[in-house]
Short mmCIF file of C-alpha atoms and ligand atoms in Angstrom, two decimals:
data_model
loop_
_atom_site.label_atom_id
_atom_site.label_comp_id
_atom_site.label_asym_id
_atom_site.label_seq_id
_atom_site.Cartn_x
_atom_site.Cartn_y
_atom_site.Cartn_z
CA MET A 1 60.95 -3.65 -0.57
CA THR A 2 62.65 -3.01 -4.08
CA PRO A 3 60.79 -1.76 -6.82
CA GLU A 4 61.91 -5.72 -8.47
CA ASP A 5 60.25 -7.19 -5.33
CA PHE A 6 57.51 -4.33 -5.26
CA GLU A 7 55.84 -5.20 -8.72
CA SER A 8 55.91 -8.85 -8.34
CA TRP A 9 54.44 -8.61 -4.71
CA SER A 10 51.25 -6.71 -6.53
CA ARG A 11 51.34 -9.10 -9.38
CA ARG A 12 51.13 -12.07 -6.88
CA ALA A 13 47.79 -10.07 -5.27
CA ALA A 14 46.33 -9.13 -8.22
CA ASP A 15 46.19 -12.91 -9.09
CA TRP A 16 45.42 -13.66 -5.60
CA GLY A 17 42.75 -11.39 -6.01
CA ALA A 18 41.48 -12.90 -9.26
CA ARG A 19 41.45 -16.12 -7.85
CA TYR A 20 39.72 -15.48 -4.72
CA ARG A 21 37.15 -13.61 -6.61
CA ARG A 22 36.85 -16.84 -9.18
CA THR A 23 36.25 -19.98 -7.06
CA LEU A 24 34.72 -17.36 -4.81
CA GLY A 25 31.54 -19.29 -4.93
CA ASP A 26 33.19 -23.42 -3.28
CA ARG A 27 33.41 -21.78 0.16
CA PRO A 28 31.34 -21.08 2.43
CA VAL A 29 30.02 -17.68 2.79
CA ARG A 30 30.55 -17.31 6.26
CA ALA A 31 34.00 -16.77 8.29
CA ARG A 32 33.20 -20.66 10.26
CA THR A 33 36.13 -19.73 13.12
CA ASP A 34 35.50 -19.58 17.21
CA ALA A 35 36.01 -16.44 18.45
CA GLY A 36 39.25 -16.00 19.55
CA GLU A 37 41.21 -18.24 16.89
CA ILE A 38 42.24 -15.85 14.37
CA TYR A 39 43.87 -13.44 17.63
CA ARG A 40 45.84 -16.43 19.07
CA ALA A 41 47.19 -17.23 15.87
CA ILE A 42 48.98 -14.32 15.66
CA PRO A 43 52.24 -13.96 17.91
CA ALA A 44 52.20 -11.93 20.75
CA GLU A 45 54.91 -9.10 19.53
CA PRO A 46 56.47 -7.81 16.44
CA PRO A 47 59.08 -9.19 15.16
CA GLN A 48 62.16 -7.63 15.32
CA THR A 49 63.19 -7.98 12.29
CA GLY A 50 61.69 -7.71 8.21
CA GLU A 51 60.14 -11.24 7.59
CA GLU A 52 60.25 -13.25 4.50
CA MET A 53 57.07 -11.76 1.93
CA ALA A 54 56.58 -15.08 0.86
CA ALA A 55 55.88 -15.96 5.09
CA ILE A 56 53.89 -13.19 5.53
CA PHE A 57 51.88 -14.44 2.29
CA GLU A 58 51.80 -17.08 3.10
CA ASP A 59 50.13 -16.81 7.05
CA PHE A 60 47.72 -14.30 5.29
CA GLU A 61 46.06 -17.26 3.31
CA ASN A 62 46.54 -20.15 6.15
CA ILE A 63 45.65 -17.71 9.34
CA ILE A 64 43.10 -14.88 8.22
CA LEU A 65 41.43 -15.86 5.27
CA PRO A 66 39.84 -19.32 7.37
CA GLY A 67 38.94 -16.21 9.54
CA MET A 68 37.06 -13.84 6.97
CA THR A 69 33.40 -13.90 5.81
CA HIS A 70 32.87 -13.47 2.12
CA TRP A 71 31.14 -10.88 1.79
CA GLN A 72 31.64 -10.57 -2.17
CA HIS A 73 30.12 -14.10 -2.52
CA PRO A 74 27.36 -14.60 -4.99
CA ARG A 75 25.22 -16.20 -1.73
CA PHE A 76 25.53 -13.42 0.87
CA PHE A 77 21.88 -12.16 1.15
CA ALA A 78 23.14 -11.10 4.60
CA TYR A 79 22.80 -7.70 5.78
CA PHE A 80 22.97 -5.64 2.34
CA PRO A 81 25.12 -6.22 -0.02
CA ALA A 82 28.77 -4.49 -0.38
CA ASN A 83 30.01 -4.71 -3.73
CA ALA A 84 33.26 -4.48 -5.15
CA ALA A 85 32.56 -4.74 -8.05
CA PRO A 86 35.87 -6.05 -9.76
CA VAL A 87 36.74 -2.81 -12.35
CA SER A 88 36.27 -0.71 -9.19
CA VAL A 89 38.90 -2.61 -7.54
CA VAL A 90 41.26 -1.85 -10.03
CA ALA A 91 41.16 1.43 -9.46
CA GLU A 92 41.35 1.19 -5.72
CA TYR A 93 45.02 -0.84 -7.18
CA LEU A 94 46.07 2.71 -8.40
CA VAL A 95 44.93 4.81 -5.58
CA THR A 96 46.20 2.17 -3.10
CA ALA A 97 50.06 2.86 -5.05
CA MET A 98 49.42 7.01 -5.70
CA ALA A 99 47.98 7.32 -2.14
CA ALA A 100 47.23 10.53 -2.35
CA GLN A 101 45.72 13.01 0.38
CA CYS A 102 42.75 14.73 -0.80
CA MET A 103 41.85 16.68 1.44
CA LEU A 104 42.11 20.02 -0.71
CA TRP A 105 41.54 20.74 -3.98
CA GLN A 106 45.90 21.72 -4.81
CA THR A 107 46.77 18.46 -2.81
CA SER A 108 45.16 16.68 -6.19
CA PRO A 109 43.30 18.62 -8.11
CA ALA A 110 42.29 16.05 -10.43
CA ALA A 111 40.80 14.34 -6.56
CA THR A 112 38.55 17.23 -5.79
CA GLU A 113 37.90 17.71 -10.14
CA LEU A 114 36.29 14.44 -10.80
CA GLU A 115 34.64 14.11 -7.26
CA THR A 116 32.22 17.14 -8.62
CA ARG A 117 32.12 15.97 -12.51
CA MET A 118 31.04 11.77 -10.21
CA MET A 119 28.97 13.89 -8.00
CA GLU A 120 26.67 15.47 -10.72
CA TRP A 121 26.69 11.57 -12.65
CA LEU A 122 25.34 10.31 -10.01
CA ARG A 123 23.11 13.27 -8.97
CA ASP A 124 21.54 12.70 -12.63
CA ALA A 125 21.42 9.01 -12.41
CA VAL A 126 19.58 8.94 -10.00
CA GLY A 127 16.50 11.73 -11.27
CA LEU A 128 17.77 14.15 -8.48
CA PRO A 129 17.76 17.88 -10.00
CA GLY A 130 20.57 19.94 -11.54
CA THR A 131 20.53 22.17 -7.75
CA PHE A 132 22.21 19.37 -6.09
CA SER A 133 25.91 18.41 -4.98
CA GLY A 134 27.57 16.29 -3.72
CA VAL A 135 30.76 14.71 -1.89
CA ILE A 136 31.99 11.60 -1.41
CA GLN A 137 31.49 10.84 2.14
CA ASP A 138 33.95 7.78 4.22
CA SER A 139 30.14 6.11 4.80
CA ALA A 140 25.93 7.42 5.57
CA SER A 141 26.67 7.51 9.33
CA SER A 142 29.04 10.42 8.22
CA ALA A 143 26.72 12.19 5.92
CA THR A 144 23.97 11.95 8.75
CA LEU A 145 25.61 12.65 10.90
CA ALA A 146 26.97 16.02 9.30
CA ALA A 147 23.49 17.11 8.48
CA MET A 148 22.64 16.76 11.79
CA LEU A 149 25.04 19.48 13.06
CA VAL A 150 23.89 21.32 10.07
CA MET A 151 20.22 21.09 11.42
CA ARG A 152 21.58 21.52 14.86
CA GLU A 153 24.19 24.46 14.01
CA ARG A 154 20.75 26.28 11.61
CA ALA A 155 18.62 25.77 14.31
CA LEU A 156 20.77 27.17 16.83
CA ASP A 157 21.71 30.68 14.48
CA TRP A 158 25.49 29.52 14.02
CA GLN A 159 26.08 29.21 17.42
CA GLY A 160 26.09 25.69 18.41
CA ASN A 161 29.88 25.46 17.21
CA VAL A 162 30.60 28.48 19.46
CA ARG A 163 28.64 28.08 22.83
CA GLY A 164 28.08 24.40 22.71
CA LEU A 165 24.36 22.93 23.41
CA ALA A 166 24.57 23.72 27.80
CA GLY A 167 22.45 25.97 28.83
CA GLY A 168 20.08 26.92 25.78
CA PRO A 169 17.54 25.31 23.79
CA ALA A 170 17.59 21.63 22.91
CA PRO A 171 17.31 20.95 19.07
CA ARG A 172 15.27 18.55 18.11
CA VAL A 173 15.57 15.78 15.64
CA TYR A 174 12.60 13.98 14.23
CA CYS A 175 12.75 10.25 12.76
CA SER A 176 10.07 6.89 12.08
CA ASP A 177 11.22 4.39 14.86
CA GLN A 178 12.29 2.82 11.65
CA VAL A 179 15.80 4.65 10.92
CA HIS A 180 19.32 2.52 11.09
CA SER A 181 21.49 3.40 14.02
CA SER A 182 23.53 6.00 12.33
CA ILE A 183 20.52 8.42 13.24
CA ASP A 184 20.70 8.18 17.42
CA ARG A 185 24.53 7.72 17.08
CA ALA A 186 25.07 10.76 15.07
CA ALA A 187 22.27 12.57 17.70
CA TRP A 188 24.46 11.49 20.15
CA VAL A 189 27.44 12.35 19.09
CA SER A 190 26.20 15.65 18.14
CA GLY A 191 25.34 17.39 21.32
CA ILE A 192 21.40 16.70 20.22
CA GLY A 193 21.25 13.86 22.75
CA GLN A 194 18.65 10.47 22.79
CA ASP A 195 15.76 12.00 24.54
CA ASN A 196 15.99 14.70 21.56
CA LEU A 197 15.97 12.67 18.93
CA ILE A 198 12.26 12.07 18.68
CA LYS A 199 11.10 9.01 17.03
CA LEU A 200 8.01 8.78 15.70
CA PRO A 201 5.61 4.54 15.51
CA ALA A 202 5.57 4.18 11.95
CA GLU A 203 2.47 3.27 9.90
CA ALA A 204 1.71 -0.21 9.08
CA SER A 205 3.16 1.19 6.45
CA GLY A 206 6.42 1.52 7.41
CA ALA A 207 5.92 5.36 7.19
CA MET A 208 5.91 8.04 9.47
CA PRO A 209 2.46 9.47 9.97
CA PRO A 210 3.09 12.76 9.01
CA ASP A 211 -0.12 14.46 10.60
CA ALA A 212 2.09 13.45 14.12
CA LEU A 213 5.08 14.84 12.72
CA ASP A 214 3.16 17.87 13.28
CA ALA A 215 1.47 17.46 15.55
CA ALA A 216 5.34 16.86 17.65
CA ILE A 217 7.40 19.47 15.90
CA ARG A 218 3.96 21.97 17.03
CA ALA A 219 4.15 20.61 21.01
CA ASP A 220 7.78 20.73 20.67
CA PHE A 221 7.51 24.57 19.97
CA ALA A 222 5.14 25.41 22.43
CA ALA A 223 6.78 23.82 25.00
CA GLY A 224 10.42 25.91 24.06
CA HIS A 225 12.40 23.28 22.59
CA ARG A 226 13.73 24.39 19.51
CA PRO A 227 12.74 21.66 16.58
CA ALA A 228 15.85 21.59 13.69
CA GLY A 229 15.30 18.56 11.17
CA VAL A 230 13.44 15.13 10.45
CA VAL A 231 15.57 12.37 8.94
CA ALA A 232 13.89 11.09 6.47
CA CYS A 233 14.30 6.78 5.52
CA VAL A 234 14.04 5.13 2.03
CA GLY A 235 14.94 1.41 2.60
CA GLY A 236 15.85 0.79 6.13
CA THR A 237 17.57 -2.06 6.93
CA SER A 238 15.40 -4.13 8.80
CA THR A 239 12.59 -4.89 6.39
CA GLY A 240 12.58 -2.01 3.88
CA ALA A 241 10.02 0.98 5.35
CA SER A 242 10.25 4.87 3.63
CA ASP A 243 8.59 7.05 4.52
CA ASP A 244 6.51 9.63 2.30
CA ILE A 245 9.23 12.23 1.51
CA ARG A 246 6.53 14.20 0.17
CA ALA A 247 4.53 14.50 2.67
CA VAL A 248 7.11 14.42 5.54
CA VAL A 249 8.72 17.88 3.54
CA GLU A 250 5.74 19.38 3.08
CA VAL A 251 5.30 19.18 6.87
CA ALA A 252 9.23 20.16 7.87
CA GLN A 253 8.90 23.12 5.78
CA ARG A 254 5.65 24.32 7.40
CA HIS A 255 8.22 24.41 10.21
CA ALA A 256 11.48 25.44 8.22
CA LEU A 257 12.88 22.77 9.49
CA TYR A 258 15.60 20.80 7.35
CA VAL A 259 15.49 17.31 5.73
CA HIS A 260 18.23 14.67 5.77
CA VAL A 261 16.85 11.45 3.40
CA ASP A 262 19.49 8.16 4.95
CA ALA A 263 18.19 6.09 1.42
CA ALA A 264 22.10 4.48 1.76
CA TRP A 265 20.71 1.35 0.82
CA ALA A 266 17.62 2.38 -1.63
CA GLY A 267 19.25 4.94 -3.09
CA ALA A 268 21.45 2.91 -5.59
CA ALA A 269 18.49 1.88 -7.45
CA MET A 270 16.75 5.18 -8.10
CA ILE A 271 19.51 4.49 -10.78
CA CYS A 272 15.99 2.77 -12.59
CA PRO A 273 13.43 4.95 -13.57
CA GLU A 274 11.02 2.96 -12.30
CA PHE A 275 11.95 2.24 -8.86
CA ARG A 276 11.49 6.03 -7.75
CA ASP A 277 8.14 5.97 -6.28
CA ILE A 278 9.32 5.07 -3.09
CA TRP A 279 10.45 8.73 -3.12
CA ALA A 280 8.90 10.84 -4.18
CA GLY A 281 9.29 14.12 -3.44
CA VAL A 282 12.94 13.41 -2.61
CA GLU A 283 13.71 16.53 -4.80
CA GLN A 284 12.08 19.06 -2.23
CA ALA A 285 14.88 17.90 1.12
CA ASP A 286 18.05 18.89 1.70
CA SER A 287 19.99 16.60 2.41
CA VAL A 288 19.97 13.18 1.06
CA VAL A 289 22.52 10.50 1.45
CA PHE A 290 22.78 6.92 -0.92
CA ASN A 291 26.11 4.18 -0.34
CA PRO A 292 26.93 3.93 -3.76
CA HIS A 293 29.17 1.21 -2.21
CA LYS A 294 26.78 -1.09 -1.36
CA TRP A 295 24.39 -1.92 -4.14
CA LEU A 296 26.65 -0.24 -6.91
CA GLY A 297 29.32 -1.91 -7.18
CA ALA A 298 31.77 1.48 -6.01
CA SER A 299 34.19 -0.73 -3.45
CA PHE A 300 33.66 0.64 0.73
CA ASP A 301 34.21 3.65 1.28
CA CYS A 302 32.35 5.80 -0.83
CA SER A 303 29.03 6.91 0.04
CA ALA A 304 27.12 9.66 -2.10
CA HIS A 305 26.04 12.84 -0.17
CA LEU A 306 24.22 14.90 -2.26
CA VAL A 307 23.05 18.68 -1.03
CA ARG A 308 20.65 21.62 -2.19
CA ASP A 309 22.31 23.95 -0.60
CA PRO A 310 26.56 23.18 0.55
CA GLU A 311 27.17 26.91 2.23
CA THR A 312 25.28 25.71 4.59
CA LEU A 313 27.01 22.95 5.37
CA VAL A 314 30.59 24.43 5.18
CA LYS A 315 29.46 26.82 7.50
CA THR A 316 29.34 23.97 10.02
CA LEU A 317 32.20 22.45 9.03
CA ALA A 318 34.98 24.70 7.25
CA ILE A 319 38.07 25.48 9.65
CA GLN A 320 40.26 27.86 7.68
CA PRO A 321 43.54 27.68 9.69
CA GLU A 322 45.87 29.40 8.45
CA TYR A 323 48.38 26.27 7.07
CA LEU A 324 45.58 24.62 5.10
CA LYS A 325 44.18 28.11 3.37
CA THR A 326 44.46 27.90 -0.47
CA HIS A 327 45.48 31.33 -1.61
CA GLY A 328 44.67 33.03 -4.16
CA GLN A 329 42.17 29.48 -5.43
CA ASP A 330 38.87 31.30 -5.22
CA GLY A 331 36.15 29.47 -6.68
CA VAL A 332 38.00 26.03 -6.38
CA ILE A 333 36.33 22.97 -3.54
CA ASP A 334 38.30 21.92 -0.46
CA TYR A 335 36.71 19.34 -0.26
CA SER A 336 37.30 18.48 3.52
CA GLU A 337 35.67 21.73 4.12
CA TRP A 338 32.09 19.35 3.33
CA SER A 339 33.07 17.00 5.91
CA ILE A 340 34.62 16.01 9.54
CA PRO A 341 37.59 14.60 8.95
CA LEU A 342 40.47 16.21 7.17
CA GLY A 343 42.36 13.96 5.66
CA ARG A 344 39.99 12.34 2.63
CA ARG A 345 41.48 9.48 0.05
CA PHE A 346 40.78 9.88 -3.54
CA ARG A 347 37.69 7.67 -3.37
CA ALA A 348 36.22 9.18 -6.96
CA LEU A 349 38.06 7.58 -9.10
CA LYS A 350 36.84 3.80 -8.88
CA LEU A 351 33.88 5.67 -9.28
CA TRP A 352 34.78 6.82 -12.81
CA PHE A 353 36.04 3.60 -13.69
CA LEU A 354 32.74 1.97 -12.08
CA LEU A 355 30.25 4.16 -14.52
CA ARG A 356 32.12 4.08 -17.42
CA PHE A 357 33.11 0.48 -17.84
CA HIS A 358 29.49 -0.96 -16.68
CA GLY A 359 27.77 1.87 -18.00
CA LEU A 360 23.65 3.12 -16.00
CA GLU A 361 22.22 0.41 -18.20
CA GLY A 362 24.96 -2.19 -17.38
CA LEU A 363 23.87 -1.41 -13.43
CA ARG A 364 20.38 -0.85 -13.82
CA GLY A 365 20.21 -4.57 -15.84
CA ILE A 366 22.50 -5.72 -11.84
CA ILE A 367 19.05 -4.17 -10.26
CA ARG A 368 17.22 -5.17 -11.88
CA ASP A 369 18.18 -8.82 -11.88
CA HIS A 370 18.13 -8.64 -8.16
CA VAL A 371 14.49 -7.02 -7.59
CA ARG A 372 12.68 -9.83 -10.09
CA TRP A 373 15.20 -13.09 -8.62
CA SER A 374 14.20 -11.37 -5.01
CA GLY A 375 9.93 -11.54 -5.68
CA ASN A 376 10.45 -14.80 -7.29
CA LEU A 377 11.92 -16.08 -4.27
CA CYS A 378 9.81 -14.66 -2.54
CA GLU A 379 6.37 -16.62 -4.22
CA ARG A 380 8.51 -19.21 -4.51
CA LEU A 381 8.59 -19.56 -0.62
CA ARG A 382 5.27 -18.21 -0.14
CA ALA A 383 4.08 -21.96 -2.36
CA THR A 384 5.73 -23.59 0.00
CA GLU A 385 3.74 -25.64 3.04
CA GLY A 386 5.46 -24.81 6.22
CA VAL A 387 7.42 -21.30 5.06
CA GLU A 388 5.53 -18.30 6.44
CA ILE A 389 6.00 -14.88 4.07
CA VAL A 390 7.04 -11.87 7.25
CA THR A 391 7.31 -8.48 5.19
CA GLU A 392 6.92 -8.28 1.45
CA PRO A 393 9.21 -7.77 -1.02
CA ALA A 394 10.59 -4.10 -1.05
CA LEU A 395 13.17 -3.91 -3.80
CA SER A 396 15.21 -7.14 -2.92
CA LEU A 397 14.48 -7.60 0.93
CA PHE A 398 11.77 -9.16 2.08
CA SER A 399 11.47 -11.75 5.08
CA PHE A 400 10.19 -14.65 6.23
CA ARG A 401 10.01 -17.66 8.84
CA ARG A 402 8.74 -21.08 9.29
CA ALA A 403 5.26 -20.70 9.89
CA GLY A 404 4.35 -21.00 13.57
CA ALA A 405 8.00 -21.26 14.31
CA THR A 406 9.12 -19.37 18.00
CA ASP A 407 11.34 -16.64 18.24
CA ASP A 408 14.36 -19.44 19.79
CA GLU A 409 13.36 -21.91 16.71
CA THR A 410 13.58 -18.76 13.51
CA ILE A 411 17.63 -18.41 15.32
CA ALA A 412 18.12 -22.10 15.38
CA HIS A 413 16.68 -22.51 11.93
CA LEU A 414 19.02 -19.19 11.09
CA ARG A 415 21.64 -20.90 12.63
CA THR A 416 21.74 -24.17 10.63
CA ILE A 417 21.04 -22.62 7.59
CA ASN A 418 24.22 -20.26 8.01
CA ASP A 419 26.18 -22.83 9.43
CA GLU A 420 26.04 -25.26 6.52
CA GLY A 421 27.34 -22.51 4.44
CA ARG A 422 26.27 -22.27 1.11
CA ILE A 423 24.34 -19.22 1.84
CA TYR A 424 24.46 -16.42 4.82
CA LEU A 425 21.29 -14.87 5.55
CA THR A 426 20.36 -12.30 8.99
CA GLN A 427 17.85 -11.54 11.44
CA THR A 428 15.56 -8.69 11.87
CA ARG A 429 12.88 -8.15 14.80
CA VAL A 430 9.05 -7.07 13.27
CA GLY A 431 7.00 -6.28 15.58
CA ASP A 432 7.97 -8.08 18.53
CA ARG A 433 9.04 -11.20 17.07
CA ILE A 434 11.74 -12.48 14.96
CA ALA A 435 11.87 -12.57 10.95
CA ILE A 436 14.37 -13.91 9.07
CA ARG A 437 15.88 -11.50 5.95
CA PHE A 438 16.99 -12.17 2.43
CA GLN A 439 18.28 -9.48 -0.26
CA ALA A 440 19.33 -10.29 -3.56
CA GLY A 441 22.77 -7.25 -3.82
CA SER A 442 25.68 -9.21 -5.44
CA HIS A 443 26.90 -8.21 -7.73
CA ALA A 444 28.06 -11.95 -8.29
CA MET A 445 24.90 -13.93 -7.91
CA THR A 446 23.30 -15.93 -10.50
CA GLU A 447 19.10 -16.04 -11.22
CA ALA A 448 20.13 -20.01 -10.36
CA ASP A 449 21.68 -18.65 -6.55
CA THR A 450 18.53 -18.13 -5.60
CA GLY A 451 17.41 -22.22 -6.63
CA ILE A 452 20.16 -22.65 -4.09
CA ALA A 453 18.69 -20.24 -1.62
CA TYR A 454 15.81 -22.24 -1.49
CA ASP A 455 16.63 -25.58 -1.03
CA ALA A 456 18.73 -23.57 1.90
CA ILE A 457 16.77 -22.88 3.44
CA LEU A 458 14.02 -25.42 3.25
CA ASP A 459 16.85 -27.70 4.17
CA GLY A 460 17.13 -25.47 7.25
CA PHE A 461 13.78 -25.60 8.46
CA GLY A 462 13.38 -29.18 7.76
CA LEU A 463 11.39 -29.12 5.41
CA SER A 464 12.31 -31.58 2.57
CA ALA A 465 13.15 -29.65 -1.13
CA GLY A 466 9.98 -29.84 -3.28
CA THR A 467 7.11 -29.46 -0.80
CA ALA A 468 5.50 -27.65 -3.05
CA GLY A 469 6.62 -24.53 -4.57
C1 LIG B 1 24.01 0.73 5.35
C2 LIG B 1 22.63 1.79 5.84
C3 LIG B 1 23.33 2.73 7.30
C4 LIG B 1 24.63 2.61 6.61
O1 LIG B 1 25.32 2.40 5.94
P1 LIG B 1 27.47 3.28 6.63
O2 LIG B 1 28.32 3.39 5.63
O3 LIG B 1 28.14 2.11 6.75
O4 LIG B 1 27.52 4.16 7.46
C5 LIG B 1 22.53 3.57 7.23
N1 LIG B 1 20.81 3.86 6.89
C6 LIG B 1 21.28 2.37 6.16
C7 LIG B 1 19.54 3.01 5.69
C8 LIG B 1 21.29 1.91 5.88
O5 LIG B 1 21.34 1.15 4.76
#
């Protein structure tokens, strides 16, 4: 591509992105294509000779775009959000243009040093003490895997990497049954294994019972296992359940276990001091992850992994082959030693742009609005005859269903609502029954969007809007 073409197509892409964001609210939130439709529209063979950019761009709009679910849509109320604030998109464009490999300090000092500063900004913003240091991981799943590897190595006297796990005592990790599937996968991949991930049934509050945790650890020590760590959860994906972090840490410290806190979604809300009750005691944890790429607005991928003692992480993950050594650069950080992949994108730039452009007060305002608007919608639904609130709001997440609906009916309601397209919701299981989740988190959303959500839900339930509420 000539420099002139690069310039003009970059402009085209930027114009397209701006128009896309401006008109997003007019599109159905979820893709409406059938399985296999996009695949069949793409030729089986790549072209042997280059094609015109105009044709490629046109196919992007005609073939790809209809198959996209619009995560930046103002009425994306499914899963958790994956906001990419416009300012972070601008920063990502610069990162993509530079395309630096930021594995070592010397492979881009600015990327490393900005990352250190941004993790300090975020640490302070969520109220963690200055003794924590941070690294940007690609995802919360990776941060949790790294933390579980530290648990394993600590428990095995740093011999697991060398000897493997076969034959030795089994390291065991404890959590509630409300944790994200990434905790299970971290147990599989770390070699700890599902059987050694001990899931304690949560109490009605959603928290793991500390006494049961203590009893399980004691029993495992007595049985010759090697209790290694606890993964605590703040703002679980299903209904926003949280553990009592202070109580969990107290039990874990009694047995010298490592504590990792998964606050992937809820952590962003900790920039608002009034919400910090849900992770009270977190300053005593060893490792905390939250995703600025969810609620905060830094485009995916950007996971803040904050640890009390980075030495244990580095001891677990650093390989130092000769060709990677940064001779004479004592005191510099090579973040590839803090994470599993060697290669690293420059992820700190979008955080810097985001935090400077919005300011913490600006971001707090967005999160507070979402919590308030979601709470108001919950009350409006509660006051509506025929609607049942299943779980109460945790920050901006609650669940509900049509009163008296069977699971099949709830699934059918959800399909009707999502096919109609004004909003997008997902389901979860509460106890042994299905409920519909609602979370407010799109930076593009306004209060009016909860009104549209209310109408769309009532229409989907076959209740005429305005019955009550
Ligand atoms: C989203 C989420 C995860 C997974 O995050 P990734 O960054 O996609 O790996 C893990 N735990 C919780 C509680 C989450 O909400």
